[in-house]
Amino acid sequence: MSTPEETRPKNFLETLIAEHLRDGVHAGVVTRFPPEPNGYLHIGHAKSICLNFGLAQQFGGRCNLRMDDTNPVAEDVEYVESIANDVRWLGFEVGEVLFASDYFEQMYRWAEDLIVAGKAYVDEQDLEAIRAGRGSLTEPGTESPYRNRPAAESLDLFRRMRAGAFPDGAMVLRAKIDMANPNMIMRDPLLYRIRHAHHHRTGDAWCIYPMYDYAHCLEDAIEGITHSICTLEFENNREIYDWLIDTLDVPAKPRQYEFARLALDYTLMSKRKLLKLVQSGTVRGWDDPRMPTVAGLRRRGYTASAIRSFCDLIGVSKANSRVDFGKLEFAIRSDLNPEVPRVMAVARPLEVVITNWPGGVEWLDAALYPHDVPKEGSRQVPFSGRLYIEQDDFAEEPPAGWHRLAPGREVRLRYGYFITCTGVERGPDGAISRVLCTYDPATAGGAAPDGRKVKGTLHWLSADEAVPAEIRLYDHLFASDTPDREDWEALLNPNSLEVLQGFVEPSLADDAAGSRYQFERLGYFISDAVDSRPGALVFNRIVTLRDSWAKQTKKDEPAAPPPAPVAEKKPDTRPTKLGRAEIRVRIRAEDADLAAAYARLQADLGLSEEDADVLTGDRELAAFFEATIAAGAEVAAATRWVVNEVLREVKDRPLGELPLTPAALAGLIGLVDAGRLSVTAGKEVFAELVAQGGDPAAIMAARGLEQLSDAGALAAAVDAVIAASPAQVERYRGGNAGLLGFFIGQVMKATGGRADPAATRALLTERLSS
RNA sequence: AGGGGCGUGGGCUAGCGGUAAGCCACGGGAUUUUGGUUCCCGCUGACGUAGGUUCGAAUCCUACCGCCCCUGCCA
């Protein structure tokens, strides 16, 4: 009620952009979706597409579809076409498709600028030497012998690289940054490599190609991207992104923001691995309905709106997470349920003979939509003395809770009659070949005039009129919910596709491929866009219906065997990183003054070891603290304020830049200690001192923060709050003691933080209990 | 001389010093000619751990723990 749903940001990027727009950091929003055309888009890309296009839409901006085609060897026009097609299919407006390769000339000129400025050089080391020179996570790298060659020499070499004077791998262009940078990416990253390869767009015009780190930020700058949104694994790359944007004379200053990529249970998102599935023939192509690709989901029968709503449901954050597959199923079911017609199909036929059927065929009128779907329409379905029902719908020895057909049991055939099983016929192998039933002519349409009820309603088909159809049932491609492992190929689900020869009702005989239906009680299906045609119908199961009976029977089965042991984890060989505590210890080890202060604070001022430690890990901070004491602040209070409040402020900027002085802090502490300022109001004054500096007493006076000393005024504020919140009062008196915080907060707000919290609490407790 | 990130119920996500919220899943019930849908109820279940600041901490400070990413001439 307080905040309208539409105005509340859904994720941190919306919040950030809203702030940027509000503060005038950007006048508008321009995002981009930048796939490399080396594979088909998958559901993980769909998340990114919905995010980037969605953000642009929401804030009235633009989103570019840009092919990041900087590596000719893996890329192909087939992929650029499929990508553009998929993005449009997902429902987003794609203007002109853009290509990084269109910017090659500009990028090249900027590279020359870098060389001329002495910030890039041509390195003739081979691959192994470059790798070795990079150092390791814990050791700095070593500089290339070519690093300090004259700019003119690099320029000449670079021009000859472009001209094709050298073979692949002979040399590279590198940025000259810092071989000792703790971020490995900053250790003179490669900018250009030689590749005598045919590019899908530029053909043979180039034989040098820019690397991702060099190209991407420049592409963004050229397009005037404001928010370059990518996945978490690029966090380390942000530093080189910023370095280039800030170093080069580019037309815009885009910045990069990262979010967690999608991980979905039972599916793999690696383009490399998906490609292998396609190439090995494990699946029938990129659009195999088992594939997590957009093309696969589309052929499977997923709608674009379901995929969009799925992306909306899962949210966007920076936490590495996996999404429950059920969420995707939920999205498609809720999309299809109110839309698609219900028809009947039998996947695994079992013949039923109605022994008292008079003969002939009766055509029944059957609604296409259930009572709760507000859509009109019906079709005719034939009923006769020879029917098919689902094998699963008959049990010779039914388990407890069985609602379906069994010897002696009566069920309803949907839209038809009640039938009662009178017996079975067996084939030579002893298996049931037919089920014998009688029908009750009085139950035409499925209702009994005598009002008797049946537990189960079955779907069925008249055998002679039923139309044969291939029915493809899909399950997860992988048997493991976390197939993203080394041995992923061993985790393939051997039963991911089951092909059945079943039947559908005659109204589907002329079905147009690509139509979706609910096959009653079986699930949602789509006629296969590639393989289905009249006379040879093929249906893909999109998703099953929720099935509480299956869940029930599963629950009754003996517990599943314990999960297979997860592959042995590799021993952790990562270097441990230093905690801040360790860093402070090292600093003191090299700084006698700080070491002395550390001892002094404990011995002379009686600080705890922890407080002394924190306060003497940095010369500025230590000096600030001691100056605050010297300015007259009480030791314990000064310690609390500096440790808890000042420390937070110096996280993003050095103490020296803060307008806050030790004298001002000491003054503030004095006001609080004297009871003239509540701690709450004191923090407000502190915030102002940090922001603007000044005199604490003057700030207190100017903002009217002096503690409420008049008991009557406090009581009035308390009573006003109680009077204004009758509902909360009732709940508080009903036992919700946690609400006390709410009331105190209200009083604090009403008094501008001037109320004495302890007195407020006491008064509130008293008034509320009466 | 390592650096960069992330930890909120079974899963995902919100929260930005003042009543821990939403969706999925799960469990009940009602309605139902789909064991579907819809509706209602429940979840006596969560703030990684430990200290500290505060009247009050998921939120601020400190330490610790766990997980992810980075040593391609891939993106």
PDB file of C-alpha atoms in Angstrom, chain A residues 639-764:
ATOM      1  CA  THR A 639      37.322   4.114  20.723  1.00  0.00           C
ATOM      2  CA  ARG A 640      33.717   3.194  19.993  1.00  0.00           C
ATOM      3  CA  TRP A 641      33.203   6.073  17.623  1.00  0.00           C
ATOM      4  CA  VAL A 642      36.401   5.597  15.720  1.00  0.00           C
ATOM      5  CA  VAL A 643      36.168   1.810  15.505  1.00  0.00           C
ATOM      6  CA  ASN A 644      32.508   1.676  14.576  1.00  0.00           C
ATOM      7  CA  GLU A 645      31.854   4.871  12.698  1.00  0.00           C
ATOM      8  CA  VAL A 646      35.086   6.324  11.353  1.00  0.00           C
ATOM      9  CA  LEU A 647      36.296   2.952  10.122  1.00  0.00           C
ATOM     10  CA  ARG A 648      33.287   2.638   7.861  1.00  0.00           C
ATOM     11  CA  GLU A 649      33.949   5.975   6.247  1.00  0.00           C
ATOM     12  CA  VAL A 650      37.544   5.213   5.386  1.00  0.00           C
ATOM     13  CA  LYS A 651      36.585   2.115   3.434  1.00  0.00           C
ATOM     14  CA  ASP A 652      36.006   3.982   0.202  1.00  0.00           C
ATOM     15  CA  ARG A 653      38.183   7.028   0.730  1.00  0.00           C
ATOM     16  CA  PRO A 654      41.295   7.909   2.716  1.00  0.00           C
ATOM     17  CA  LEU A 655      40.925   9.625   6.064  1.00  0.00           C
ATOM     18  CA  GLY A 656      42.829  12.621   4.799  1.00  0.00           C
ATOM     19  CA  GLU A 657      40.052  13.420   2.342  1.00  0.00           C
ATOM     20  CA  LEU A 658      37.419  13.541   5.052  1.00  0.00           C
ATOM     21  CA  PRO A 659      36.416  16.986   6.333  1.00  0.00           C
ATOM     22  CA  LEU A 660      36.054  15.375   9.725  1.00  0.00           C
ATOM     23  CA  THR A 661      38.691  16.524  12.226  1.00  0.00           C
ATOM     24  CA  PRO A 662      39.714  14.933  15.518  1.00  0.00           C
ATOM     25  CA  ALA A 663      38.654  18.076  17.339  1.00  0.00           C
ATOM     26  CA  ALA A 664      35.180  17.953  15.807  1.00  0.00           C
ATOM     27  CA  LEU A 665      34.785  14.311  16.687  1.00  0.00           C
ATOM     28  CA  ALA A 666      35.948  15.020  20.240  1.00  0.00           C
ATOM     29  CA  GLY A 667      33.387  17.805  20.451  1.00  0.00           C
ATOM     30  CA  LEU A 668      30.639  15.505  19.221  1.00  0.00           C
ATOM     31  CA  ILE A 669      31.605  12.854  21.733  1.00  0.00           C
ATOM     32  CA  GLY A 670      31.486  15.477  24.471  1.00  0.00           C
ATOM     33  CA  LEU A 671      27.950  16.500  23.489  1.00  0.00           C
ATOM     34  CA  VAL A 672      26.738  12.927  23.535  1.00  0.00           C
ATOM     35  CA  ASP A 673      28.456  12.148  26.831  1.00  0.00           C
ATOM     36  CA  ALA A 674      26.930  15.242  28.362  1.00  0.00           C
ATOM     37  CA  GLY A 675      23.481  14.014  27.385  1.00  0.00           C
ATOM     38  CA  ARG A 676      22.820  16.945  25.099  1.00  0.00           C
ATOM     39  CA  LEU A 677      22.671  14.713  22.055  1.00  0.00           C
ATOM     40  CA  SER A 678      21.123  11.237  21.800  1.00  0.00           C
ATOM     41  CA  VAL A 679      23.350   8.692  20.133  1.00  0.00           C
ATOM     42  CA  THR A 680      20.909   8.590  17.236  1.00  0.00           C
ATOM     43  CA  ALA A 681      21.084  12.327  16.726  1.00  0.00           C
ATOM     44  CA  GLY A 682      24.815  12.134  17.294  1.00  0.00           C
ATOM     45  CA  LYS A 683      25.124   9.838  14.320  1.00  0.00           C
ATOM     46  CA  GLU A 684      23.268  12.371  12.247  1.00  0.00           C
ATOM     47  CA  VAL A 685      25.707  15.056  13.272  1.00  0.00           C
ATOM     48  CA  PHE A 686      28.545  12.655  12.546  1.00  0.00           C
ATOM     49  CA  ALA A 687      27.249  12.109   9.030  1.00  0.00           C
ATOM     50  CA  GLU A 688      27.283  15.824   8.433  1.00  0.00           C
ATOM     51  CA  LEU A 689      30.788  16.163   9.829  1.00  0.00           C
ATOM     52  CA  VAL A 690      31.914  13.474   7.432  1.00  0.00           C
ATOM     53  CA  ALA A 691      30.194  15.108   4.511  1.00  0.00           C
ATOM     54  CA  GLN A 692      30.873  18.769   5.137  1.00  0.00           C
ATOM     55  CA  GLY A 693      32.879  19.187   8.292  1.00  0.00           C
ATOM     56  CA  GLY A 694      32.020  21.983  10.666  1.00  0.00           C
ATOM     57  CA  ASP A 695      31.382  22.412  14.346  1.00  0.00           C
ATOM     58  CA  PRO A 696      29.290  19.730  16.049  1.00  0.00           C
ATOM     59  CA  ALA A 697      27.537  22.088  18.444  1.00  0.00           C
ATOM     60  CA  ALA A 698      26.650  24.435  15.605  1.00  0.00           C
ATOM     61  CA  ILE A 699      25.294  21.578  13.522  1.00  0.00           C
ATOM     62  CA  MET A 700      23.269  20.385  16.468  1.00  0.00           C
ATOM     63  CA  ALA A 701      21.814  23.810  16.973  1.00  0.00           C
ATOM     64  CA  ALA A 702      21.181  24.483  13.292  1.00  0.00           C
ATOM     65  CA  ARG A 703      19.326  21.198  12.825  1.00  0.00           C
ATOM     66  CA  GLY A 704      17.495  21.340  16.125  1.00  0.00           C
ATOM     67  CA  LEU A 705      18.874  18.038  17.265  1.00  0.00           C
ATOM     68  CA  GLU A 706      19.346  18.784  20.910  1.00  0.00           C
ATOM     69  CA  GLN A 707      17.979  16.032  23.026  1.00  0.00           C
ATOM     70  CA  LEU A 708      14.404  16.364  24.142  1.00  0.00           C
ATOM     71  CA  SER A 709      14.780  17.211  27.820  1.00  0.00           C
ATOM     72  CA  ASP A 710      11.148  18.058  28.462  1.00  0.00           C
ATOM     73  CA  ALA A 711       9.346  14.968  29.735  1.00  0.00           C
ATOM     74  CA  GLY A 712       6.018  16.374  28.625  1.00  0.00           C
ATOM     75  CA  ALA A 713       7.165  16.720  25.032  1.00  0.00           C
ATOM     76  CA  LEU A 714       8.360  13.137  24.967  1.00  0.00           C
ATOM     77  CA  ALA A 715       5.115  11.897  26.437  1.00  0.00           C
ATOM     78  CA  ALA A 716       3.199  13.842  23.827  1.00  0.00           C
ATOM     79  CA  ALA A 717       5.227  12.286  21.041  1.00  0.00           C
ATOM     80  CA  VAL A 718       4.722   8.823  22.479  1.00  0.00           C
ATOM     81  CA  ASP A 719       0.998   9.304  22.796  1.00  0.00           C
ATOM     82  CA  ALA A 720       0.729  10.656  19.283  1.00  0.00           C
ATOM     83  CA  VAL A 721       2.479   7.589  17.887  1.00  0.00           C
ATOM     84  CA  ILE A 722       0.259   5.248  19.877  1.00  0.00           C
ATOM     85  CA  ALA A 723      -2.832   7.062  18.711  1.00  0.00           C
ATOM     86  CA  ALA A 724      -1.716   6.931  15.098  1.00  0.00           C
ATOM     87  CA  SER A 725      -1.101   3.176  15.015  1.00  0.00           C
ATOM     88  CA  PRO A 726      -4.148   1.392  16.444  1.00  0.00           C
ATOM     89  CA  ALA A 727      -3.588  -1.771  14.450  1.00  0.00           C
ATOM     90  CA  GLN A 728      -0.041  -2.151  15.674  1.00  0.00           C
ATOM     91  CA  VAL A 729      -1.131  -1.404  19.211  1.00  0.00           C
ATOM     92  CA  GLU A 730      -3.645  -4.192  19.044  1.00  0.00           C
ATOM     93  CA  ARG A 731      -1.076  -6.639  17.715  1.00  0.00           C
ATOM     94  CA  TYR A 732       1.431  -5.560  20.326  1.00  0.00           C
ATOM     95  CA  ARG A 733      -1.075  -6.118  23.074  1.00  0.00           C
ATOM     96  CA  GLY A 734      -1.922  -9.417  21.418  1.00  0.00           C
ATOM     97  CA  GLY A 735       1.580 -10.615  22.128  1.00  0.00           C
ATOM     98  CA  ASN A 736       3.743  -9.314  19.283  1.00  0.00           C
ATOM     99  CA  ALA A 737       6.435  -7.792  21.459  1.00  0.00           C
ATOM    100  CA  GLY A 738       8.730  -7.306  18.466  1.00  0.00           C
ATOM    101  CA  LEU A 739       6.570  -4.367  17.551  1.00  0.00           C
ATOM    102  CA  LEU A 740       8.141  -2.292  20.302  1.00  0.00           C
ATOM    103  CA  GLY A 741      10.945  -1.520  17.887  1.00  0.00           C
ATOM    104  CA  PHE A 742       8.384  -0.211  15.464  1.00  0.00           C
ATOM    105  CA  PHE A 743       6.979   2.188  18.044  1.00  0.00           C
ATOM    106  CA  ILE A 744      10.392   3.416  19.135  1.00  0.00           C
ATOM    107  CA  GLY A 745      11.258   3.972  15.517  1.00  0.00           C
ATOM    108  CA  GLN A 746       8.100   6.005  15.034  1.00  0.00           C
ATOM    109  CA  VAL A 747       8.854   8.168  18.052  1.00  0.00           C
ATOM    110  CA  MET A 748      12.405   8.664  16.834  1.00  0.00           C
ATOM    111  CA  LYS A 749      11.139   9.731  13.447  1.00  0.00           C
ATOM    112  CA  ALA A 750       8.540  12.029  14.952  1.00  0.00           C
ATOM    113  CA  THR A 751      11.121  13.724  17.136  1.00  0.00           C
ATOM    114  CA  GLY A 752      13.795  13.864  14.499  1.00  0.00           C
ATOM    115  CA  GLY A 753      15.984  11.593  16.575  1.00  0.00           C
ATOM    116  CA  ARG A 754      15.894  13.919  19.511  1.00  0.00           C
ATOM    117  CA  ALA A 755      14.127  11.601  21.929  1.00  0.00           C
ATOM    118  CA  ASP A 756      16.175   9.777  24.508  1.00  0.00           C
ATOM    119  CA  PRO A 757      15.843   6.130  23.437  1.00  0.00           C
ATOM    120  CA  ALA A 758      15.968   4.645  26.898  1.00  0.00           C
ATOM    121  CA  ALA A 759      13.337   7.019  28.222  1.00  0.00           C
ATOM    122  CA  THR A 760      11.238   6.441  25.127  1.00  0.00           C
ATOM    123  CA  ARG A 761      11.367   2.724  25.587  1.00  0.00           C
ATOM    124  CA  ALA A 762      10.375   2.947  29.210  1.00  0.00           C
ATOM    125  CA  LEU A 763       7.505   5.291  28.514  1.00  0.00           C
ATOM    126  CA  LEU A 764       6.266   3.284  25.548  1.00  0.00           C
TER     127      LEU A 764
END
